[in-house]
Amino acid sequence: MSSQETTQIADTGRRILDSVRGAVVGMDEPLTIALAAILAGGHVLFEDVPGLGKTLAARSLASALGLDFRRLQCTPDMLPGDVTGSYVYAPASGDFVFRPGPIFTGLLLADEVNRTTPKTQSAMLEAMAEHQVTVEGNSFPLPLPFHVIATSNPIEYEGTYALPEAQLDRFMVRLAVGYPEPEDETRIILDRVRRQSPDVSVDPVVDGAGLLAIQAAVERIHVDADVARYCVELTKATRNATHVAVGASPRGSQSLVLLGRALAALDGRDYVRPDDIKRIAEPVLAHRLTLTPQAWAQGVDPRSVVASVVEATPVPPTVAAVR
């Protein structure tokens, strides 16, 4: 990969983030990692309390990336067909025709995904893994690019259904937004007063074809064998960590590499550094861990488990670019 190409990706990423920051305040690190996950071809789960701007962040990213956007408000009575679409009777032809659901879009926001039943949650599994849906035995390809950004409320359990491990594993990262700093919260309020409208507009920086080109370029980022082994060692360490019943699968180590490449591209580099992997270890691995019942009862945070694993795993030497 040429230095000009990596510089162009970094510049485009910077313009995308600057465009999103015009609407979303105080979420620099989560937005950067969410954008990197999309550039790496993955899906994003935002898990935090309501009212922190998760929906606005998803909508703003879709606008800046030039993607079609649909929002799916998940509820307990939602059916799989409400996500994928279903066959409906067409009186004019006398046949049943397929009517696509909201999942046929560029970026789908599954809002409060833990409020719908596991059966409906699983309707997204095939789409997230294979970019297609199957309805009554017939498969329908999804448009490319296709990405899911889901939100989940971690503090309210009444009327919710915890995401099963197989569903969590489909998300490349799980991100927490956190409360904004007082200065950022003040800016949010003043920006709303200044706009005199609840609507926020974000100008597109690229389009779907441009995003696919960037994703193809990210695939060419160099990954040293030592860095790949470092990702494997981190993932392997979670399987033997204290408080962990089931550690991260090989999909976790692969996600570390894929996301590390995207971060390197956003930084204008054509190679991945160990620091890239350390930066993303918690959002990539923490949601893939199943804690022991004792650890769960004691309130052990999976992120602290990953942090201890990162601290204990030897870091490979600094990797230089391949010339």
Coordinates of C-alpha atoms in Angstrom, one line a residue:
M1 CA 0.0 0.0 0.0
S2 CA 1.4 3.4 -1.0
S3 CA 1.9 6.2 1.6
Q4 CA -0.4 8.4 -0.6
E5 CA -3.2 5.9 -0.2
T6 CA -2.9 5.7 3.6
T7 CA -2.7 9.5 3.8
Q8 CA -5.9 9.7 1.8
I9 CA -7.7 7.3 4.1
A10 CA -6.5 9.1 7.2
D11 CA -7.7 12.4 5.7
T12 CA -11.1 11.0 4.8
G13 CA -11.5 9.5 8.2
R14 CA -10.6 12.8 9.8
R15 CA -13.2 14.6 7.7
I16 CA -15.9 12.0 8.6
L17 CA -15.2 12.4 12.3
D18 CA -15.1 16.2 12.1
S19 CA -18.5 16.1 10.3
V20 CA -20.0 13.8 13.0
R21 CA -18.5 15.9 15.8
G22 CA -20.5 18.8 14.5
A23 CA -23.6 17.0 15.8
V24 CA -22.2 14.7 18.5
V25 CA -20.3 16.2 21.4
G26 CA -17.8 14.6 23.8
M27 CA -17.6 11.1 22.2
D28 CA -14.3 11.3 20.4
E29 CA -12.9 7.8 21.4
P30 CA -16.1 5.8 21.0
L31 CA -16.8 7.5 17.6
T32 CA -13.3 6.8 16.4
I33 CA -13.5 3.1 17.3
A34 CA -17.0 2.8 15.9
L35 CA -15.8 4.3 12.6
A36 CA -12.8 2.0 12.6
A37 CA -15.1 -1.0 13.2
I38 CA -17.2 0.0 10.1
L39 CA -14.1 0.5 8.0
A40 CA -13.1 -3.0 9.2
G41 CA -16.4 -4.4 8.0
G42 CA -17.8 -5.0 11.5
H43 CA -20.9 -4.2 13.6
V44 CA -21.1 -2.0 16.7
L45 CA -22.9 -2.4 20.0
F46 CA -23.4 0.7 22.2
E47 CA -24.2 -0.3 25.7
D48 CA -25.0 2.6 28.1
V49 CA -27.8 4.4 29.9
P50 CA -30.4 6.3 27.8
G51 CA -30.0 9.9 26.8
L52 CA -26.3 9.9 26.0
G53 CA -26.6 10.4 22.2
K54 CA -26.1 6.8 21.0
T55 CA -28.9 7.1 18.4
L56 CA -27.7 10.5 17.3
A57 CA -24.1 9.1 16.9
A58 CA -25.4 6.2 14.7
R59 CA -27.5 8.5 12.5
S60 CA -24.7 11.0 12.2
L61 CA -22.2 8.2 11.2
A62 CA -24.6 7.0 8.5
S63 CA -25.0 10.5 7.1
A64 CA -21.3 11.2 7.0
L65 CA -20.7 7.8 5.3
G66 CA -23.4 8.5 2.8
L67 CA -25.3 5.3 3.7
D68 CA -29.1 4.7 3.7
F69 CA -30.2 4.7 7.3
R70 CA -33.1 2.9 9.0
R71 CA -34.0 2.9 12.7
L72 CA -35.6 -0.2 14.2
Q73 CA -37.2 0.4 17.7
C74 CA -37.1 -3.0 19.3
T75 CA -40.0 -4.0 21.4
P76 CA -41.1 -7.3 23.1
D77 CA -43.9 -7.9 20.6
M78 CA -41.7 -7.5 17.6
L79 CA -41.5 -10.5 15.2
P80 CA -38.6 -11.7 13.0
G81 CA -40.6 -10.7 9.9
D82 CA -40.7 -7.1 11.2
V83 CA -36.9 -7.1 10.8
T84 CA -36.3 -9.2 7.6
G85 CA -39.5 -8.5 5.8
S86 CA -42.2 -11.1 4.7
Y87 CA -44.3 -12.3 1.9
V88 CA -47.6 -10.4 1.3
Y89 CA -50.4 -11.2 -1.0
A90 CA -50.6 -9.0 -4.1
P91 CA -54.2 -9.0 -5.4
A92 CA -53.2 -7.6 -8.8
S93 CA -51.1 -10.7 -9.7
G94 CA -52.7 -13.2 -7.3
D95 CA -49.2 -14.1 -6.0
F96 CA -47.3 -13.6 -2.8
V97 CA -44.4 -11.2 -3.2
F98 CA -41.6 -10.5 -0.8
R99 CA -41.7 -7.1 0.9
P100 CA -38.2 -6.2 2.3
G101 CA -38.0 -5.2 5.9
P102 CA -35.9 -2.4 7.5
I103 CA -32.8 -4.6 7.5
F104 CA -32.4 -3.9 3.7
T105 CA -30.4 -0.7 4.2
G106 CA -26.8 0.5 4.5
L107 CA -26.8 1.1 8.2
L108 CA -29.4 -0.3 10.5
L109 CA -29.8 1.1 14.0
A110 CA -31.4 -1.6 16.2
D111 CA -32.4 0.6 19.2
E112 CA -32.7 -1.1 22.6
V113 CA -32.0 -4.5 21.0
N114 CA -32.3 -6.2 24.3
R115 CA -36.0 -5.3 24.5
T116 CA -37.0 -7.8 21.8
T117 CA -37.2 -11.6 22.2
P118 CA -34.3 -13.9 21.3
K119 CA -36.2 -15.2 18.3
T120 CA -36.3 -11.7 16.8
Q121 CA -32.7 -11.0 17.9
S122 CA -31.6 -14.1 16.0
A123 CA -33.2 -12.7 12.8
M124 CA -30.2 -10.4 12.6
L125 CA -27.6 -13.1 13.0
E126 CA -27.6 -14.4 9.4
A127 CA -27.7 -10.8 8.1
M128 CA -24.7 -9.7 10.3
A129 CA -22.6 -12.8 9.4
E130 CA -23.5 -13.5 5.8
H131 CA -25.1 -10.3 4.4
Q132 CA -28.3 -12.1 3.5
V133 CA -31.6 -13.0 5.0
T134 CA -33.6 -16.2 4.5
V135 CA -37.4 -16.0 4.5
E136 CA -39.5 -19.1 3.9
G137 CA -36.6 -20.9 2.4
N138 CA -35.6 -18.2 0.0
S139 CA -32.4 -16.1 0.5
F140 CA -32.2 -12.4 -0.3
P141 CA -28.8 -10.7 -0.5
L142 CA -28.5 -7.4 1.4
P143 CA -27.0 -4.3 -0.2
L144 CA -23.3 -3.6 0.4
P145 CA -22.0 -2.0 2.4
F146 CA -24.3 -3.2 5.3
H147 CA -23.6 -2.5 8.9
V148 CA -25.6 -2.8 12.2
I149 CA -25.2 -0.4 15.1
A150 CA -27.2 -1.6 18.1
T151 CA -27.9 0.0 21.4
S152 CA -28.5 -1.7 24.7
N153 CA -29.5 -0.5 28.2
P154 CA -27.4 -2.2 30.8
I155 CA -29.1 -1.0 33.9
E156 CA -32.8 -1.9 33.3
Y157 CA -33.7 -5.6 33.3
E158 CA -37.5 -5.5 33.5
G159 CA -38.9 -6.6 30.2
T160 CA -35.5 -7.2 28.6
Y161 CA -33.8 -10.2 27.1
A162 CA -30.1 -10.4 27.5
L163 CA -28.3 -10.9 24.2
P164 CA -27.1 -14.5 23.9
E165 CA -23.4 -15.1 23.4
A166 CA -23.7 -16.0 19.7
Q167 CA -25.4 -12.6 19.1
L168 CA -22.8 -10.7 21.1
D169 CA -20.0 -12.4 19.3
R170 CA -21.3 -10.9 16.0
F171 CA -20.5 -7.4 17.2
M172 CA -16.9 -6.5 16.5
V173 CA -16.9 -4.0 19.5
R174 CA -19.1 -3.1 22.4
L175 CA -18.7 0.5 23.4
A176 CA -19.7 2.6 26.4
V177 CA -20.3 6.3 25.9
G178 CA -20.3 7.6 29.4
Y179 CA -21.6 10.8 30.8
P180 CA -20.2 14.0 29.1
E181 CA -17.9 16.4 30.9
P182 CA -19.7 19.5 32.2
E183 CA -18.2 21.6 29.4
D184 CA -19.4 19.2 26.8
E185 CA -22.9 19.0 28.4
T186 CA -23.1 22.8 28.4
R187 CA -22.1 22.8 24.7
I188 CA -24.8 20.3 23.9
I189 CA -27.4 22.5 25.5
L190 CA -26.1 25.7 23.9
D191 CA -25.9 24.1 20.4
R192 CA -29.6 23.0 20.8
V193 CA -30.6 26.5 21.8
R194 CA -28.6 28.0 18.8
R195 CA -30.2 25.6 16.3
Q196 CA -33.8 26.4 17.4
S197 CA -34.6 22.9 16.2
P198 CA -34.2 19.4 17.5
D199 CA -32.9 18.3 14.1
V200 CA -29.2 18.0 13.4
S201 CA -27.8 17.7 9.9
V202 CA -24.6 16.0 9.0
D203 CA -23.2 16.4 5.5
P204 CA -22.0 13.3 3.7
V205 CA -18.2 12.9 3.2
V206 CA -18.2 9.7 1.2
D207 CA -20.8 7.5 -0.4
G208 CA -21.4 3.7 -0.3
A209 CA -19.0 3.1 -3.2
G210 CA -16.3 5.2 -1.5
L211 CA -16.8 3.3 1.7
L212 CA -16.3 0.0 -0.1
A213 CA -13.1 1.3 -1.6
I214 CA -11.8 2.4 1.8
Q215 CA -12.7 -1.0 3.3
A216 CA -10.8 -2.7 0.4
A217 CA -7.8 -0.6 1.1
V218 CA -7.9 -1.4 4.8
E219 CA -7.6 -5.1 3.8
R220 CA -4.2 -4.3 2.4
I221 CA -2.7 -2.9 5.7
H222 CA 0.3 -5.0 6.8
V223 CA 0.0 -7.1 9.9
D224 CA 3.3 -8.4 11.3
A225 CA 3.4 -12.1 12.5
D226 CA 4.4 -10.9 16.0
V227 CA 1.4 -8.6 16.2
A228 CA -0.9 -11.4 15.0
R229 CA 0.6 -13.7 17.7
Y230 CA 0.1 -11.0 20.3
C231 CA -3.6 -10.9 19.4
V232 CA -3.8 -14.7 19.8
E233 CA -2.0 -14.6 23.2
L234 CA -4.4 -11.9 24.5
T235 CA -7.4 -13.9 23.4
K236 CA -5.9 -17.1 24.8
A237 CA -5.2 -15.5 28.1
T238 CA -8.9 -14.6 28.6
R239 CA -9.7 -18.3 28.4
N240 CA -7.6 -19.0 31.5
A241 CA -8.3 -15.8 33.4
T242 CA -9.7 -15.7 36.9
H243 CA -13.5 -15.2 37.1
V244 CA -13.9 -16.4 33.4
A245 CA -16.0 -19.5 32.6
V246 CA -15.7 -19.2 28.8
G247 CA -13.1 -17.0 27.2
A248 CA -13.0 -15.2 23.8
S249 CA -13.2 -17.3 20.7
P250 CA -10.9 -17.1 17.7
R251 CA -13.3 -14.5 16.3
G252 CA -12.1 -12.3 19.1
S253 CA -8.4 -12.5 18.0
Q254 CA -9.4 -12.0 14.4
S255 CA -11.5 -8.9 15.3
L256 CA -8.4 -7.5 17.1
V257 CA -6.4 -7.8 13.9
L258 CA -9.2 -6.4 11.6
L259 CA -9.9 -3.5 13.9
G260 CA -6.2 -2.8 14.4
R261 CA -5.8 -2.5 10.7
A262 CA -8.6 0.1 10.5
L263 CA -7.1 2.2 13.3
A264 CA -3.7 2.1 11.6
A265 CA -5.3 3.4 8.4
L266 CA -7.1 6.2 10.3
D267 CA -3.7 7.1 11.7
G268 CA -2.1 7.2 8.3
R269 CA 0.0 4.1 8.7
D270 CA 0.3 1.0 6.5
Y271 CA 1.1 -1.3 9.4
V272 CA -0.4 -2.3 12.8
R273 CA 1.4 -1.5 16.0
P274 CA 1.0 -3.3 19.3
D275 CA -0.4 -0.1 20.8
D276 CA -3.3 -0.3 18.4
I277 CA -4.2 -3.7 19.8
K278 CA -3.9 -2.6 23.4
R279 CA -6.1 0.4 22.7
I280 CA -9.0 -1.8 21.4
A281 CA -8.6 -4.9 23.6
E282 CA -11.4 -4.1 26.0
P283 CA -14.1 -3.1 23.5
V284 CA -13.2 -6.1 21.4
L285 CA -12.8 -8.8 24.0
A286 CA -14.9 -7.9 27.1
H287 CA -18.3 -8.7 25.7
R288 CA -17.1 -12.1 24.5
L289 CA -16.3 -13.3 28.0
T290 CA -18.7 -15.4 30.1
L291 CA -18.0 -14.9 33.8
T292 CA -18.4 -17.6 36.4
P293 CA -21.6 -17.4 38.6
Q294 CA -19.5 -16.3 41.6
A295 CA -17.8 -13.5 39.6
W296 CA -21.2 -12.4 38.2
A297 CA -22.7 -12.3 41.8
Q298 CA -19.7 -10.3 43.0
G299 CA -20.2 -7.7 40.2
V300 CA -16.9 -8.4 38.5
D301 CA -16.6 -6.2 35.3
P302 CA -15.4 -8.1 32.3
R303 CA -13.5 -5.0 31.2
S304 CA -11.4 -5.2 34.3
V305 CA -10.6 -8.9 33.5
V306 CA -9.4 -7.8 30.0
A307 CA -7.4 -5.0 31.5
S308 CA -5.5 -7.4 33.7
V309 CA -4.9 -9.7 30.8
V310 CA -3.4 -6.9 28.8
E311 CA -1.3 -5.9 31.7
A312 CA 0.1 -9.4 32.1
T313 CA 0.6 -10.3 28.4
P314 CA 4.1 -9.5 27.1
V315 CA 4.1 -6.9 24.3
P316 CA 6.1 -7.7 21.1
P317 CA 8.8 -5.4 19.9
T318 CA 7.7 -2.3 18.0
V319 CA 6.8 -3.2 14.4
A320 CA 8.1 -1.1 11.6
A321 CA 6.5 -0.5 8.2
V322 CA 7.2 -2.9 5.4
R323 CA 9.1 -1.2 2.6

